[in-house]
CSV table of C-alpha atoms in Angstrom, one decimal:
chain,number,residue,atom,x,y,z
M,26,MET,CA,82.1,78.6,81.7
M,27,ILE,CA,85.2,80.6,81.0
M,28,LYS,CA,84.2,83.1,83.6
M,29,ALA,CA,83.7,80.3,86.1
M,30,VAL,CA,87.2,78.9,85.5
M,31,LEU,CA,88.7,82.4,85.7
M,32,TRP,CA,87.0,83.0,89.1
M,33,LEU,CA,88.2,79.6,90.3
M,34,VAL,CA,91.8,80.4,89.3
M,35,ALA,CA,91.5,83.8,90.9
M,36,GLY,CA,90.3,82.3,94.1
M,37,PHE,CA,93.3,79.9,94.1
M,38,VAL,CA,95.9,82.7,93.2
M,39,LEU,CA,94.4,85.2,95.7
M,40,MET,CA,94.6,82.5,98.4
M,41,GLU,CA,98.3,81.9,97.8
M,42,THR,CA,98.8,85.7,97.8
M,43,PHE,CA,96.7,86.3,101.0
M,44,SER,CA,98.1,83.3,102.8
M,45,TRP,CA,101.7,84.4,102.1
M,46,TRP,CA,100.8,87.9,103.6
M,47,ILE,CA,98.8,86.5,106.5
M,48,HIS,CA,101.5,83.9,107.3
M,49,LYS,CA,104.3,86.5,107.2
M,50,TYR,CA,102.6,89.4,109.0
M,51,ILE,CA,99.8,88.0,111.1
M,52,MET,CA,100.9,84.4,112.0
M,53,HIS,CA,104.5,85.5,112.5
M,54,GLY,CA,103.1,88.7,114.1
M,55,VAL,CA,100.2,89.3,116.5
M,56,LEU,CA,98.9,85.7,116.2
M,57,TRP,CA,102.3,84.0,116.8
M,58,LYS,CA,101.0,82.4,120.0
M,59,ILE,CA,98.6,80.3,117.9
M,60,HIS,CA,101.0,79.7,114.9
M,61,LYS,CA,104.0,78.8,117.0
M,62,THR,CA,102.4,75.4,117.8
M,63,HIS,CA,103.2,74.6,114.2
M,64,HIS,CA,106.9,75.4,114.7
M,65,GLN,CA,107.2,73.3,117.8
M,66,HIS,CA,107.1,69.5,117.9
M,67,THR,CA,103.9,68.3,119.4
M,68,LYS,CA,102.8,64.8,120.4
M,69,GLY,CA,99.1,65.2,119.5
M,70,TYR,CA,97.6,65.0,116.1
M,71,PHE,CA,96.1,68.5,116.2
M,72,GLU,CA,97.8,71.8,116.9
M,73,LEU,CA,96.4,75.2,117.8
M,74,ASN,CA,97.6,76.4,114.4
M,75,ASP,CA,94.8,74.3,112.8
M,76,LEU,CA,92.4,77.1,113.8
M,77,PHE,CA,93.7,78.9,110.7
M,78,THR,CA,92.4,76.1,108.5
M,79,LEU,CA,88.9,76.6,110.0
M,80,LEU,CA,89.1,80.3,109.3
M,81,PHE,CA,90.1,79.9,105.6
M,82,GLY,CA,87.8,76.9,105.1
M,83,GLY,CA,84.9,78.9,106.7
M,84,ALA,CA,85.5,81.8,104.3
M,85,ALA,CA,85.3,79.4,101.4
M,86,VAL,CA,82.1,77.8,102.6
M,87,VAL,CA,80.5,81.2,103.1
M,88,LEU,CA,81.4,82.3,99.6
M,89,ILE,CA,80.1,79.0,98.1
M,90,PHE,CA,76.8,79.3,100.0
M,91,LEU,CA,76.4,82.9,99.0
M,92,GLY,CA,76.9,82.1,95.3
M,93,VAL,CA,75.5,78.7,94.9
M,94,GLU,CA,72.0,79.8,93.9
M,95,ASN,CA,73.2,81.6,90.8
M,96,LEU,CA,76.6,80.0,90.5
M,97,ASP,CA,78.0,83.5,90.5
M,98,TYR,CA,81.6,84.6,91.1
M,99,ARG,CA,81.3,84.0,94.9
M,100,PHE,CA,80.6,80.3,94.3
M,101,TRP,CA,83.7,80.0,92.0
M,102,LEU,CA,85.9,82.0,94.3
M,103,GLY,CA,84.9,79.8,97.1
M,104,CYS,CA,85.7,76.7,95.0
M,105,GLY,CA,89.1,78.2,94.1
M,106,ILE,CA,89.8,78.7,97.8
M,107,SER,CA,88.6,75.1,98.6
M,108,LEU,CA,90.9,73.7,95.8
M,109,TYR,CA,93.8,75.7,97.3
M,110,GLY,CA,93.0,74.2,100.7
M,111,MET,CA,92.8,70.7,99.5
M,112,LEU,CA,96.1,70.9,97.6
M,113,TYR,CA,97.6,72.7,100.6
M,114,PHE,CA,96.6,69.8,102.8
M,115,VAL,CA,98.0,67.2,100.5
M,116,LEU,CA,101.3,69.1,100.0
M,117,HIS,CA,101.8,70.6,103.5
M,118,ASP,CA,100.2,68.1,105.9
M,119,VAL,CA,100.6,64.8,104.0
M,120,LEU,CA,103.8,65.2,101.8
M,121,ILE,CA,105.9,67.6,103.9
M,122,HIS,CA,104.8,67.1,107.6
M,123,LYS,CA,103.6,63.5,107.2
M,124,ARG,CA,100.6,64.1,109.4
M,125,LEU,CA,99.1,61.3,107.4
M,126,LYS,CA,101.6,58.8,106.2
M,127,LEU,CA,100.2,58.3,102.7
M,128,LEU,CA,103.0,59.7,100.4
M,129,GLY,CA,106.7,58.9,100.1
M,130,ARG,CA,109.4,61.4,99.3
M,131,PRO,CA,108.7,63.8,96.5
M,132,LYS,CA,110.2,62.9,93.1
M,133,SER,CA,109.5,66.0,91.0
M,134,LYS,CA,111.8,69.0,91.0
M,135,TYR,CA,108.9,71.3,92.0
M,136,LEU,CA,107.7,69.2,94.9
M,137,LYS,CA,111.3,68.9,96.2
M,138,ALA,CA,111.7,72.7,95.9
M,139,ILE,CA,108.4,73.1,98.0
M,140,THR,CA,109.8,70.7,100.6
M,141,ARG,CA,113.2,72.5,100.8
M,142,ALA,CA,111.5,75.9,101.1
M,143,HIS,CA,109.3,74.7,103.8
M,144,ARG,CA,112.1,73.1,105.6
M,145,ALA,CA,114.0,76.4,105.5
M,146,HIS,CA,111.0,78.1,106.9
M,147,HIS,CA,110.9,75.7,109.9
M,148,LYS,CA,114.6,76.1,110.7
M,149,SER,CA,113.6,79.0,112.9
M,150,LYS,CA,111.4,78.1,115.9
M,151,GLU,CA,111.0,81.8,116.7
M,152,LYS,CA,108.6,84.5,115.5
M,153,ASP,CA,111.3,86.2,113.5
M,154,ASP,CA,114.0,85.0,111.2
M,155,SER,CA,111.8,82.7,109.1
M,156,VAL,CA,111.9,82.7,105.3
M,157,SER,CA,109.6,81.4,102.5
M,158,PHE,CA,106.1,82.1,103.7
M,159,GLY,CA,104.1,80.8,100.7
M,160,LEU,CA,103.6,77.2,99.6
M,161,PHE,CA,103.0,77.0,95.8
M,162,VAL,CA,105.2,80.0,94.7
M,163,VAL,CA,108.8,78.8,95.5
M,164,PRO,CA,111.9,81.0,95.3
M,165,LYS,CA,114.3,79.8,92.6
M,166,LYS,CA,117.1,79.0,95.1
M,167,TYR,CA,115.1,76.0,96.4
M,168,PHE,CA,115.1,74.3,93.0
M,169,ASN,CA,118.7,73.2,93.4
M,170,GLU,CA,120.1,71.0,96.2
M,171,GLU,CA,122.0,74.0,97.7
M,172,GLY,CA,118.7,75.7,98.4
M,173,GLU,CA,118.4,73.6,101.5
M,174,SER,CA,120.4,76.0,103.6
């Protein structure tokens, strides 16, 4: 059971690490044409950027299917990636961007810091000049009110 929990946590941590890298160097790089739909205000519910969700979710499903028979590390890595995706959806799409209007303003210091960091990321509508590419790991400066700049 301890191995399962460690693989699940590893999946979550690796997802934050890889998503930071992919966001900074791929989404704000060669795939900017897809990701820029997230930096522009759109009238529709979906944006082209949502294709990345299918990519990450697809990877999790494949890992879960490959490991489900023996409940091996692939299953638990896939579960960790899925947990990351679910929490990402709640924080990013529901709390920050209000794609579903289910939650009010964040009250905890940590959730406020995540919101400030993400707001700072969206200040730039361009491929370059963005900051704060992760979601769960927040630079210290966003934990105080001055971090909004």
